[in-house]
mmCIF file of C-alpha atoms in Angstrom:
data_model
loop_
_atom_site.group_PDB
_atom_site.id
_atom_site.type_symbol
_atom_site.label_atom_id
_atom_site.label_comp_id
_atom_site.label_asym_id
_atom_site.label_seq_id
_atom_site.Cartn_x
_atom_site.Cartn_y
_atom_site.Cartn_z
ATOM 1 C CA MET A 12 -25.986 -40.636 83.822
ATOM 2 C CA ARG A 13 -28.634 -42.636 81.760
ATOM 3 C CA PRO A 14 -26.736 -44.271 79.144
ATOM 4 C CA GLY A 15 -28.031 -42.663 74.915
ATOM 5 C CA PHE A 16 -28.937 -44.310 72.155
ATOM 6 C CA VAL A 17 -25.988 -44.869 70.359
ATOM 7 C CA PRO A 18 -23.681 -47.441 70.023
ATOM 8 C CA VAL A 19 -20.167 -45.876 70.880
ATOM 9 C CA TYR A 20 -17.136 -47.975 70.887
ATOM 10 C CA GLU A 21 -15.470 -49.055 74.248
ATOM 11 C CA ALA A 22 -11.879 -51.215 73.701
ATOM 12 C CA ARG A 23 -13.105 -55.232 74.424
ATOM 13 C CA PRO A 24 -11.075 -58.085 74.376
ATOM 14 C CA SER A 25 -13.481 -59.314 71.724
ATOM 15 C CA PRO A 26 -12.920 -61.337 68.317
ATOM 16 C CA LEU A 27 -14.629 -58.071 66.272
ATOM 17 C CA HIS A 28 -12.842 -55.167 68.478
ATOM 18 C CA THR A 29 -9.081 -57.200 68.765
ATOM 19 C CA ALA A 30 -9.622 -57.815 65.201
ATOM 20 C CA GLY A 31 -9.250 -53.635 63.631
ATOM 21 C CA ALA A 32 -11.686 -51.928 61.175
ATOM 22 C CA GLY A 33 -11.371 -52.971 58.244
ATOM 23 C CA PRO A 34 -11.961 -57.405 59.045
ATOM 24 C CA THR A 35 -14.967 -55.518 61.330
ATOM 25 C CA SER A 36 -15.583 -52.900 58.912
ATOM 26 C CA ALA A 37 -16.484 -56.190 56.112
ATOM 27 C CA LEU A 38 -18.582 -57.986 58.215
ATOM 28 C CA CYS A 39 -21.266 -55.015 59.123
ATOM 29 C CA ALA A 40 -20.759 -54.101 55.600
ATOM 30 C CA ALA A 41 -21.892 -57.833 54.801
ATOM 31 C CA PHE A 42 -25.263 -57.779 57.073
ATOM 32 C CA ALA A 43 -26.160 -54.394 55.271
ATOM 33 C CA LEU A 44 -25.748 -55.827 51.893
ATOM 34 C CA VAL A 45 -27.673 -58.658 52.534
ATOM 35 C CA CYS A 46 -30.657 -56.825 54.298
ATOM 36 C CA VAL A 47 -30.570 -54.648 50.095
ATOM 37 C CA LEU A 48 -30.385 -57.323 48.667
ATOM 38 C CA TYR A 49 -33.679 -59.616 50.128
ATOM 39 C CA PRO A 50 -36.661 -58.012 51.063
ATOM 40 C CA HIS A 51 -37.885 -62.236 52.628
ATOM 41 C CA PRO A 52 -38.201 -61.985 56.459
ATOM 42 C CA LEU A 53 -36.912 -65.059 56.453
ATOM 43 C CA VAL A 54 -33.844 -64.501 55.464
ATOM 44 C CA LEU A 55 -34.298 -60.689 57.726
ATOM 45 C CA THR A 56 -35.022 -62.526 60.084
ATOM 46 C CA ALA A 57 -31.216 -64.369 60.584
ATOM 47 C CA THR A 58 -29.707 -61.464 59.764
ATOM 48 C CA LEU A 59 -31.369 -59.889 62.598
ATOM 49 C CA ALA A 60 -30.269 -63.584 64.522
ATOM 50 C CA GLY A 61 -26.136 -62.285 63.092
ATOM 51 C CA VAL A 62 -26.024 -59.245 64.339
ATOM 52 C CA VAL A 63 -27.201 -59.947 67.344
ATOM 53 C CA GLY A 64 -25.587 -63.409 68.019
ATOM 54 C CA CYS A 65 -21.719 -61.146 67.001
ATOM 55 C CA ALA A 66 -23.418 -58.370 69.568
ATOM 56 C CA ALA A 67 -24.070 -60.754 72.167
ATOM 57 C CA ALA A 68 -20.734 -62.750 71.316
ATOM 58 C CA ALA A 69 -19.226 -58.976 71.696
ATOM 59 C CA GLY A 70 -19.797 -58.355 75.040
ATOM 60 C CA VAL A 71 -21.884 -54.845 73.280
ATOM 61 C CA GLY A 72 -25.154 -57.016 73.278
ATOM 62 C CA GLU A 73 -26.660 -53.296 75.500
ATOM 63 C CA GLN A 74 -25.728 -51.112 73.282
ATOM 64 C CA LEU A 75 -27.476 -53.246 71.459
ATOM 65 C CA VAL A 76 -30.364 -53.150 72.478
ATOM 66 C CA ARG A 77 -30.099 -49.553 73.354
ATOM 67 C CA ALA A 78 -29.901 -49.215 69.296
ATOM 68 C CA LEU A 79 -32.709 -50.797 69.224
ATOM 69 C CA ARG A 80 -35.362 -48.385 70.715
ATOM 70 C CA ILE A 81 -34.787 -45.763 68.380
ATOM 71 C CA MET A 82 -35.050 -47.974 65.670
ATOM 72 C CA LEU A 83 -38.071 -49.592 66.282
ATOM 73 C CA PRO A 84 -40.290 -46.562 66.234
ATOM 74 C CA LEU A 85 -38.771 -45.567 62.939
ATOM 75 C CA GLY A 86 -39.135 -49.572 60.910
ATOM 76 C CA LEU A 87 -42.968 -48.838 63.125
ATOM 77 C CA LEU A 88 -43.325 -45.433 61.272
ATOM 78 C CA THR A 89 -42.053 -46.842 58.020
ATOM 79 C CA GLY A 90 -44.362 -49.470 58.603
ATOM 80 C CA LEU A 91 -47.818 -47.219 59.322
ATOM 81 C CA ILE A 92 -47.273 -44.944 56.204
ATOM 82 C CA ASN A 93 -46.937 -47.574 53.423
ATOM 83 C CA PRO A 94 -50.451 -48.384 53.855
ATOM 84 C CA LEU A 95 -51.989 -45.376 53.840
ATOM 85 C CA VAL A 96 -50.355 -43.551 51.028
ATOM 86 C CA TYR A 97 -50.348 -46.786 48.570
ATOM 87 C CA ASN A 98 -53.770 -48.695 48.320
ATOM 88 C CA GLU A 99 -52.932 -51.701 45.357
ATOM 89 C CA GLY A 100 -53.802 -54.894 46.768
ATOM 90 C CA ASP A 101 -55.695 -57.339 46.873
ATOM 91 C CA THR A 102 -57.262 -57.974 49.893
ATOM 92 C CA VAL A 103 -58.832 -54.113 51.062
ATOM 93 C CA LEU A 104 -58.978 -54.480 54.855
ATOM 94 C CA ILE A 105 -60.956 -51.115 55.808
ATOM 95 C CA ARG A 106 -62.171 -49.034 52.805
ATOM 96 C CA GLY A 107 -61.528 -45.318 53.180
ATOM 97 C CA GLY A 108 -62.897 -42.019 52.486
ATOM 98 C CA THR A 109 -60.951 -40.082 49.343
ATOM 99 C CA LEU A 110 -59.553 -37.060 50.037
ATOM 100 C CA PHE A 111 -57.870 -34.279 47.633
ATOM 101 C CA GLY A 112 -58.240 -37.038 44.602
ATOM 102 C CA HIS A 113 -56.220 -39.975 46.839
ATOM 103 C CA ARG A 114 -59.235 -42.955 47.362
ATOM 104 C CA PHE A 115 -57.339 -44.043 50.982
ATOM 105 C CA ASP A 116 -58.390 -47.821 51.202
ATOM 106 C CA ILE A 117 -55.887 -49.381 53.862
ATOM 107 C CA THR A 118 -55.595 -53.272 51.969
ATOM 108 C CA LEU A 119 -53.714 -55.969 53.909
ATOM 109 C CA GLU A 120 -51.164 -56.132 50.884
ATOM 110 C CA ALA A 121 -49.812 -52.885 50.888
ATOM 111 C CA THR A 122 -50.313 -53.124 55.101
ATOM 112 C CA MET A 123 -47.830 -56.631 55.304
ATOM 113 C CA ALA A 124 -45.036 -54.510 52.196
ATOM 114 C CA GLY A 125 -44.971 -51.429 55.226
ATOM 115 C CA LEU A 126 -43.504 -53.704 57.928
ATOM 116 C CA ILE A 127 -41.410 -56.098 55.798
ATOM 117 C CA GLN A 128 -40.226 -52.345 54.386
ATOM 118 C CA GLY A 129 -40.143 -51.060 58.605
ATOM 119 C CA TYR A 130 -38.066 -54.598 59.775
ATOM 120 C CA ARG A 131 -35.769 -54.427 56.758
ATOM 121 C CA VAL A 132 -34.809 -50.281 58.145
ATOM 122 C CA VAL A 133 -34.611 -52.621 61.614
ATOM 123 C CA VAL A 134 -32.310 -54.974 60.399
ATOM 124 C CA PHE A 135 -29.969 -52.687 58.466
ATOM 125 C CA GLY A 136 -30.257 -49.534 61.442
ATOM 126 C CA MET A 137 -28.844 -52.662 63.512
ATOM 127 C CA ALA A 138 -26.108 -54.009 61.170
ATOM 128 C CA PHE A 139 -24.655 -50.110 61.609
ATOM 129 C CA ALA A 140 -24.702 -49.831 65.390
ATOM 130 C CA LEU A 141 -22.714 -53.451 65.275
ATOM 131 C CA PHE A 142 -20.266 -51.607 63.421
ATOM 132 C CA SER A 143 -20.619 -48.351 65.665
ATOM 133 C CA ALA A 144 -20.296 -50.324 68.620
ATOM 134 C CA CYS A 145 -17.846 -52.865 67.641
ATOM 135 C CA VAL A 146 -15.491 -50.414 65.349
ATOM 136 C CA ASP A 147 -12.479 -47.683 66.098
ATOM 137 C CA GLN A 148 -13.926 -45.038 64.020
ATOM 138 C CA ASP A 149 -9.689 -43.427 64.349
ATOM 139 C CA ASP A 150 -8.542 -46.814 62.934
ATOM 140 C CA VAL A 151 -11.457 -46.456 59.990
ATOM 141 C CA LEU A 152 -9.995 -42.708 59.527
ATOM 142 C CA ARG A 153 -6.727 -44.145 59.409
ATOM 143 C CA ALA A 154 -7.794 -46.839 56.736
ATOM 144 C CA LEU A 155 -9.112 -44.164 54.690
ATOM 145 C CA ARG A 156 -7.103 -40.911 54.200
ATOM 146 C CA ARG A 157 -5.470 -42.422 51.922
ATOM 147 C CA PHE A 158 -8.303 -42.631 49.472
ATOM 148 C CA SER A 159 -10.540 -40.001 50.544
ATOM 149 C CA TYR A 160 -9.116 -37.210 53.564
ATOM 150 C CA ARG A 161 -11.725 -35.138 53.597
ATOM 151 C CA SER A 162 -14.508 -37.770 53.074
ATOM 152 C CA ALA A 163 -13.006 -39.709 56.077
ATOM 153 C CA LEU A 164 -12.686 -36.732 58.110
ATOM 154 C CA THR A 165 -16.492 -35.614 57.317
ATOM 155 C CA ALA A 166 -17.520 -39.205 58.013
ATOM 156 C CA VAL A 167 -15.443 -39.615 61.525
ATOM 157 C CA LEU A 168 -16.814 -35.898 62.576
ATOM 158 C CA ALA A 169 -20.096 -37.220 62.123
ATOM 159 C CA THR A 170 -20.197 -40.637 64.120
ATOM 160 C CA ARG A 171 -17.671 -38.315 66.945
ATOM 161 C CA LEU A 172 -20.204 -36.262 67.517
ATOM 162 C CA VAL A 173 -23.411 -37.869 67.378
ATOM 163 C CA PRO A 174 -22.597 -39.872 70.471
ATOM 164 C CA VAL A 175 -21.062 -36.705 72.479
ATOM 165 C CA LEU A 176 -24.564 -34.359 71.822
ATOM 166 C CA ALA A 177 -26.580 -38.267 72.960
ATOM 167 C CA ARG A 178 -24.376 -37.196 75.624
ATOM 168 C CA ASP A 179 -24.455 -34.181 76.380
ATOM 169 C CA ALA A 180 -28.832 -34.518 76.071
ATOM 170 C CA ALA A 181 -29.100 -37.816 78.724
ATOM 171 C CA ARG A 182 -26.515 -34.723 80.870
ATOM 172 C CA MET A 183 -29.111 -32.548 80.427
ATOM 173 C CA SER A 184 -32.313 -34.668 80.812
ATOM 174 C CA ASP A 185 -30.693 -35.709 83.906
ATOM 175 C CA ALA A 186 -30.038 -32.039 85.665
ATOM 176 C CA SER A 187 -33.490 -31.648 84.659
ATOM 177 C CA ARG A 188 -35.376 -34.077 86.522
ATOM 178 C CA CYS A 189 -33.004 -33.889 89.941
ATOM 179 C CA ARG A 190 -35.478 -29.794 90.153
ATOM 180 C CA PRO A 191 -38.166 -30.029 92.476
ATOM 181 C CA ARG A 192 -40.237 -28.731 89.609
ATOM 182 C CA PRO A 193 -39.130 -29.097 86.152
ATOM 183 C CA ALA A 194 -38.804 -25.935 84.186
ATOM 184 C CA GLY A 195 -41.430 -25.483 81.984
ATOM 185 C CA ARG A 196 -40.182 -25.480 78.268
ATOM 186 C CA LEU A 197 -40.277 -21.526 77.833
ATOM 187 C CA GLU A 198 -37.884 -21.051 80.673
ATOM 188 C CA VAL A 199 -35.233 -23.383 79.518
ATOM 189 C CA ALA A 200 -35.067 -21.307 75.423
ATOM 190 C CA ARG A 201 -34.723 -18.345 77.777
ATOM 191 C CA ALA A 202 -31.959 -19.259 80.012
ATOM 192 C CA ALA A 203 -30.128 -21.005 76.301
ATOM 193 C CA SER A 204 -30.949 -18.112 74.704
ATOM 194 C CA ARG A 205 -29.128 -16.222 77.760
ATOM 195 C CA ALA A 206 -26.530 -18.606 78.815
ATOM 196 C CA ARG A 207 -23.882 -17.176 76.228
ATOM 197 C CA TRP A 208 -21.329 -20.448 77.374
ATOM 198 C CA SER A 209 -23.838 -22.659 75.703
ATOM 199 C CA GLY A 210 -23.726 -20.380 73.233
ATOM 200 C CA PRO A 211 -21.934 -20.672 69.446
ATOM 201 C CA TRP A 212 -18.397 -20.215 71.282
ATOM 202 C CA MET A 213 -18.966 -23.583 72.760
ATOM 203 C CA TRP A 214 -20.310 -25.182 69.729
ATOM 204 C CA ARG A 215 -16.818 -23.735 67.811
ATOM 205 C CA ARG A 216 -15.004 -25.197 70.610
ATOM 206 C CA ARG A 217 -16.613 -28.746 69.521
ATOM 207 C CA TRP A 218 -16.196 -28.947 66.478
ATOM 208 C CA ARG A 219 -12.139 -27.133 67.049
ATOM 209 C CA CYS A 220 -11.911 -30.190 69.338
ATOM 210 C CA ALA A 221 -13.204 -32.640 67.375
ATOM 211 C CA VAL A 222 -11.462 -32.122 64.405
ATOM 212 C CA THR A 223 -7.992 -32.030 66.541
ATOM 213 C CA ARG A 224 -8.723 -35.250 68.075
ATOM 214 C CA ALA A 225 -9.879 -37.302 64.771
ATOM 215 C CA ARG A 226 -6.507 -35.729 62.877
ATOM 216 C CA ARG A 227 -4.153 -36.088 65.443
ATOM 217 C CA GLY A 228 -5.826 -39.729 66.710
ATOM 218 C CA PRO A 229 -6.141 -40.410 70.785
ATOM 219 C CA ARG A 230 -2.822 -41.703 71.510
ATOM 220 C CA ALA A 231 -1.234 -39.028 70.369
ATOM 221 C CA ARG A 232 0.435 -37.383 72.764
ATOM 222 C CA ARG A 233 -1.142 -33.169 73.850
ATOM 223 C CA GLY A 234 0.641 -29.831 71.604
ATOM 224 C CA GLY A 235 2.443 -29.679 68.655
ATOM 225 C CA GLY A 236 -0.392 -30.244 66.900
ATOM 226 C CA ALA A 237 -1.995 -29.731 63.019
ATOM 227 C CA ARG A 238 -1.201 -25.991 61.901
ATOM 228 C CA GLY A 239 -3.777 -23.629 63.502
ATOM 229 C CA MET A 240 -4.715 -26.171 66.091
ATOM 230 C CA THR A 241 -3.762 -25.538 69.242
ATOM 231 C CA GLY A 242 -2.487 -27.994 72.019
ATOM 232 C CA ALA A 243 -5.715 -28.195 74.366
ATOM 233 C CA CYS A 244 -7.728 -27.576 70.971
ATOM 234 C CA TRP A 245 -9.079 -24.516 72.350
ATOM 235 C CA PRO A 246 -10.154 -21.992 70.307
ATOM 236 C CA ARG A 247 -9.640 -17.900 70.570
ATOM 237 C CA ARG A 248 -12.025 -16.464 71.358
ATOM 238 C CA ARG A 249 -13.383 -13.238 70.239
ATOM 239 C CA MET B 11 -17.685 -65.564 52.790
ATOM 240 C CA ILE B 12 -21.846 -63.633 53.172
ATOM 241 C CA ALA B 13 -21.269 -61.640 50.807
ATOM 242 C CA VAL B 14 -20.211 -63.615 48.277
ATOM 243 C CA GLY B 15 -22.801 -66.059 49.786
ATOM 244 C CA GLY B 16 -25.728 -63.129 49.683
ATOM 245 C CA VAL B 17 -24.687 -61.942 45.883
ATOM 246 C CA ALA B 18 -24.141 -65.554 44.033
ATOM 247 C CA LEU B 19 -27.582 -67.521 45.701
ATOM 248 C CA ARG B 20 -29.468 -64.003 44.990
ATOM 249 C CA ILE B 21 -28.132 -64.009 41.689
ATOM 250 C CA ALA B 22 -30.205 -67.931 41.273
ATOM 251 C CA GLY B 23 -33.580 -66.378 42.467
ATOM 252 C CA ALA B 24 -33.851 -66.808 46.211
ATOM 253 C CA GLY B 25 -35.285 -64.749 48.620
ATOM 254 C CA TRP B 26 -37.644 -62.196 45.844
ATOM 255 C CA LEU B 27 -40.903 -61.463 46.868
ATOM 256 C CA GLN B 28 -44.150 -59.963 45.824
ATOM 257 C CA GLU B 29 -46.275 -57.831 47.610
ATOM 258 C CA TYR B 30 -48.454 -56.583 45.103
ATOM 259 C CA PRO B 31 -51.406 -57.495 44.331
ATOM 260 C CA THR B 32 -51.182 -60.189 46.178
ATOM 261 C CA LEU B 33 -47.949 -61.019 48.414
ATOM 262 C CA GLU B 34 -46.367 -64.188 47.500
ATOM 263 C CA MET B 35 -42.922 -65.388 49.101
ATOM 264 C CA PRO B 36 -40.889 -68.443 48.436
ATOM 265 C CA LEU B 37 -40.012 -70.687 51.445
ATOM 266 C CA GLY B 38 -37.792 -73.265 49.711
ATOM 267 C CA GLY B 39 -33.969 -75.095 50.012
ATOM 268 C CA LEU B 40 -32.256 -70.973 48.837
ATOM 269 C CA GLU B 41 -34.152 -69.196 50.958
ATOM 270 C CA LEU B 42 -32.646 -71.521 54.291
ATOM 271 C CA GLY B 43 -28.744 -71.454 52.447
ATOM 272 C CA VAL B 44 -28.864 -67.657 52.873
ATOM 273 C CA CYS B 45 -30.133 -68.269 56.515
ATOM 274 C CA VAL B 46 -27.148 -70.846 56.920
ATOM 275 C CA VAL B 47 -24.513 -68.301 55.242
ATOM 276 C CA VAL B 48 -25.859 -65.365 57.023
ATOM 277 C CA LEU B 49 -25.595 -67.518 60.480
ATOM 278 C CA ALA B 50 -21.913 -68.996 59.858
ATOM 279 C CA GLY B 51 -20.671 -66.087 58.392
ATOM 280 C CA ALA B 52 -21.744 -64.233 61.398
ATOM 281 C CA ALA B 53 -19.985 -66.892 63.707
ATOM 282 C CA LEU B 54 -16.566 -67.628 61.796
ATOM 283 C CA PRO B 55 -15.160 -64.702 63.455
ATOM 284 C CA PHE B 56 -15.611 -65.744 67.475
ATOM 285 C CA ALA B 57 -15.049 -70.157 65.616
ATOM 286 C CA GLY B 58 -11.372 -70.521 67.460
ATOM 287 C CA ARG B 59 -8.706 -69.204 68.198
ATOM 288 C CA SER B 60 -7.287 -69.342 64.469
ATOM 289 C CA ALA B 61 -10.118 -68.256 62.727
ATOM 290 C CA ARG B 62 -10.799 -64.805 64.229
ATOM 291 C CA LEU B 63 -11.609 -63.040 60.633
ATOM 292 C CA GLY B 64 -8.215 -63.938 59.250
ATOM 293 C CA VAL B 65 -6.311 -62.317 61.486
ATOM 294 C CA ALA B 66 -3.290 -63.679 64.169
ATOM 295 C CA ARG B 67 -3.242 -61.113 66.672
ATOM 296 C CA ALA B 68 -6.026 -61.674 69.611
#
């Protein structure tokens, strides 16, 4: 199966993994804080170097490269939109026309500002990719449930469900590529609407599994779970 | 270390950027200081057995 874009935590013997959720989260939050505070490209480059260096030393460099593949288009999009919608600046590169009263002049300053903001988005996303790859979400839930259980549960469910959905999408893509003639979108949509097992019942089951797993933790023994949860986290089918 | 150093140097005036009407950005000791703080803070967890994010267990 092809690996997904989203970094997933795996236990490793690196200092970032063994330090626990608190110190590693604090390190990633510090990287993100620098991105928020400084728009300077040199500082952003140093932050990116720090994030990539930490990831390489912790053995999750490959996961960060995969996350970069999804962050780069986002950064480029930010860099492209800014000069189109904002035409301040002294150096005009392209003098465009007027549409609905807005003059589309592309300036060097707006282009550079957009690229810098896009770069900032990329570095910010890489800090959170390091967090996702090096911090066990169950440890985060365990640390935060004393302060805000529902918020912590929501955050952990989101971070747990996104890799599961990305993995499922990769499996579907692999299965589609195994066919001699890939199915068209209309056929796939018809098959998906016909298949009851991939309908809302499966979503409910995934949601129940994620809630049960987040409540119990990965190392909890099966059976005897929280109220309303079955041992194997399968809901009753109606 | 990174957070405290970053906030302190930002208050001291490091790393400002002016986009409009002309692009201006400083490149001096303060900016290099921020870079050194960030890179040193990133290298600190891997510096040695006794410096693993302040946690004794390895």
